[in-house]
Short mmCIF file of C-alpha atoms in Angstrom, two decimals:
data_model
loop_
_atom_site.label_atom_id
_atom_site.label_comp_id
_atom_site.label_asym_id
_atom_site.label_seq_id
_atom_site.Cartn_x
_atom_site.Cartn_y
_atom_site.Cartn_z
CA GLN A 1 30.29 -20.90 20.35
CA VAL A 2 26.86 -19.95 18.58
CA GLN A 3 27.68 -18.62 14.98
CA LEU A 4 24.40 -17.79 12.51
CA VAL A 5 26.03 -16.89 8.80
CA GLU A 6 23.64 -15.30 6.49
CA SER A 7 23.88 -15.28 2.53
CA GLY A 8 21.79 -14.74 -0.74
CA GLY A 9 21.76 -11.30 -0.25
CA GLY A 10 21.68 -8.76 -3.51
CA LEU A 11 20.33 -6.63 -6.03
CA VAL A 12 17.28 -6.91 -7.14
CA GLN A 13 14.21 -5.04 -9.35
CA ALA A 14 11.23 -4.41 -7.91
CA GLY A 15 9.03 -7.19 -8.12
CA GLY A 16 11.31 -9.88 -7.91
CA SER A 17 12.66 -12.12 -5.65
CA LEU A 18 15.56 -13.53 -3.51
CA ARG A 19 16.11 -16.23 -1.09
CA LEU A 20 17.84 -15.38 2.36
CA SER A 21 19.61 -18.30 3.66
CA CYS A 22 20.88 -18.10 7.67
CA ALA A 23 22.80 -21.29 8.49
CA ALA A 24 23.34 -21.92 12.10
CA SER A 25 26.25 -23.91 14.38
CA GLY A 26 27.34 -24.14 17.71
CA SER A 27 24.68 -25.19 19.97
CA ILE A 28 21.38 -27.40 19.33
CA PHE A 29 19.26 -25.34 16.30
CA SER A 30 15.99 -27.36 16.38
CA ASP A 31 14.47 -26.51 19.96
CA LYS A 32 15.01 -22.68 19.10
CA ALA A 33 12.83 -20.15 17.71
CA MET A 34 14.71 -18.11 15.07
CA GLY A 35 13.72 -14.91 13.63
CA TRP A 36 14.84 -12.39 10.68
CA PHE A 37 14.99 -8.76 11.48
CA ARG A 38 16.11 -5.63 8.90
CA GLN A 39 17.73 -2.42 9.27
CA ALA A 40 17.59 0.18 6.78
CA PRO A 41 19.90 3.55 6.89
CA GLY A 42 18.84 5.88 9.43
CA LYS A 43 15.87 3.42 10.60
CA GLU A 44 15.92 0.97 13.75
CA ARG A 45 15.97 -2.65 13.22
CA GLU A 46 12.57 -3.69 12.67
CA PHE A 47 10.98 -7.57 12.80
CA VAL A 48 10.24 -9.41 9.49
CA ALA A 49 9.44 -12.68 10.57
CA ALA A 50 9.63 -15.60 13.00
CA ILE A 51 9.31 -19.04 12.99
CA SER A 52 9.21 -21.16 16.08
CA GLN A 53 10.64 -24.72 17.24
CA ASN A 54 7.29 -26.75 15.84
CA GLY A 55 7.45 -24.54 12.72
CA GLY A 56 4.63 -22.03 13.45
CA THR A 57 5.28 -18.43 11.76
CA TYR A 58 4.82 -15.03 12.47
CA TYR A 59 4.98 -11.96 10.22
CA ALA A 60 5.33 -8.03 10.26
CA ASP A 61 2.29 -6.89 8.48
CA SER A 62 4.42 -5.02 6.34
CA VAL A 63 5.72 -8.31 4.73
CA LYS A 64 2.93 -10.40 4.95
CA GLY A 65 1.76 -12.58 1.93
CA ARG A 66 5.28 -11.43 0.31
CA PHE A 67 8.00 -13.18 2.49
CA THR A 68 7.95 -16.64 3.78
CA ILE A 69 9.95 -18.08 6.86
CA SER A 70 10.91 -21.44 6.77
CA ARG A 71 13.64 -23.86 8.60
CA ASP A 72 15.24 -27.16 8.01
CA ASN A 73 16.27 -28.67 11.26
CA VAL A 74 18.54 -31.36 9.87
CA LYS A 75 20.34 -28.62 7.94
CA ASN A 76 20.41 -26.39 10.84
CA THR A 77 19.38 -23.53 8.63
CA VAL A 78 16.24 -21.19 8.69
CA TYR A 79 15.26 -19.34 5.13
CA LEU A 80 13.89 -16.30 4.28
CA GLN A 81 11.88 -16.49 0.74
CA MET A 82 10.97 -12.76 -0.26
CA ASN A 83 8.75 -12.33 -3.29
CA SER A 84 7.18 -9.19 -4.59
CA LEU A 85 10.18 -6.65 -3.58
CA LYS A 86 9.86 -3.39 -3.27
CA PRO A 87 12.42 -0.68 -3.11
CA GLU A 88 11.12 -0.53 0.80
CA ASP A 89 12.61 -3.78 1.62
CA THR A 90 15.76 -2.23 0.92
CA ALA A 91 17.58 -3.00 4.05
CA VAL A 92 20.70 -5.30 5.56
CA TYR A 93 18.99 -8.71 7.02
CA TYR A 94 19.97 -10.30 10.17
CA CYS A 95 18.69 -13.40 11.76
CA ALA A 96 18.47 -13.91 15.08
CA ARG A 97 18.19 -16.98 17.80
CA LYS A 98 16.00 -16.94 20.22
CA PRO A 99 17.32 -18.68 23.91
CA VAL A 100 13.91 -19.87 25.06
CA GLY A 101 10.15 -19.74 24.70
CA TRP A 102 8.10 -18.63 21.54
CA VAL A 103 8.51 -16.40 18.81
CA THR A 104 8.79 -12.60 19.61
CA THR A 105 8.99 -9.53 17.60
CA HIS A 106 11.37 -7.45 20.00
CA ALA A 107 15.11 -7.68 18.94
CA GLY A 108 16.06 -7.62 22.54
CA ASP A 109 14.73 -11.28 23.24
CA TYR A 110 16.97 -12.71 20.70
CA ASP A 111 20.76 -13.55 21.99
CA TYR A 112 22.95 -14.34 19.29
CA TRP A 113 22.87 -12.58 15.74
CA GLY A 114 24.31 -13.28 12.34
CA GLN A 115 26.78 -10.50 10.43
CA GLY A 116 24.04 -9.70 8.03
CA THR A 117 23.30 -9.60 4.32
CA GLN A 118 22.29 -6.60 2.01
CA VAL A 119 19.24 -6.44 0.33
CA THR A 120 18.87 -3.30 -2.39
CA VAL A 121 15.70 -3.47 -4.38
CA SER A 122 15.74 -0.89 -6.85
CA SER A 123 12.40 0.64 -8.43
#
């Protein structure tokens, strides 16, 4: 059974940094694209970043230049380094696995999801 477990969330002041981790188990990791999404209270889940099987990356415009997604296929872990955080980055952050193909921004294309980790950025 596939499991994704996020960690690294917390409370940080605006301008600060956090590094999220997502540990995967239960299936081959290296041949899957992985994504990060977030959901703020009262809003729909939105795409943040994704990384392909060979390390290609894609970002939402709102985080481009501030966030970096990476993966370690030995540790079966995907990371999201978040710098220059803003109050509008406050949300629950989820990692997700895309079962086939290249990265996409559509949440419905991802089949397994973690439980989420809360990120709160104070002004």
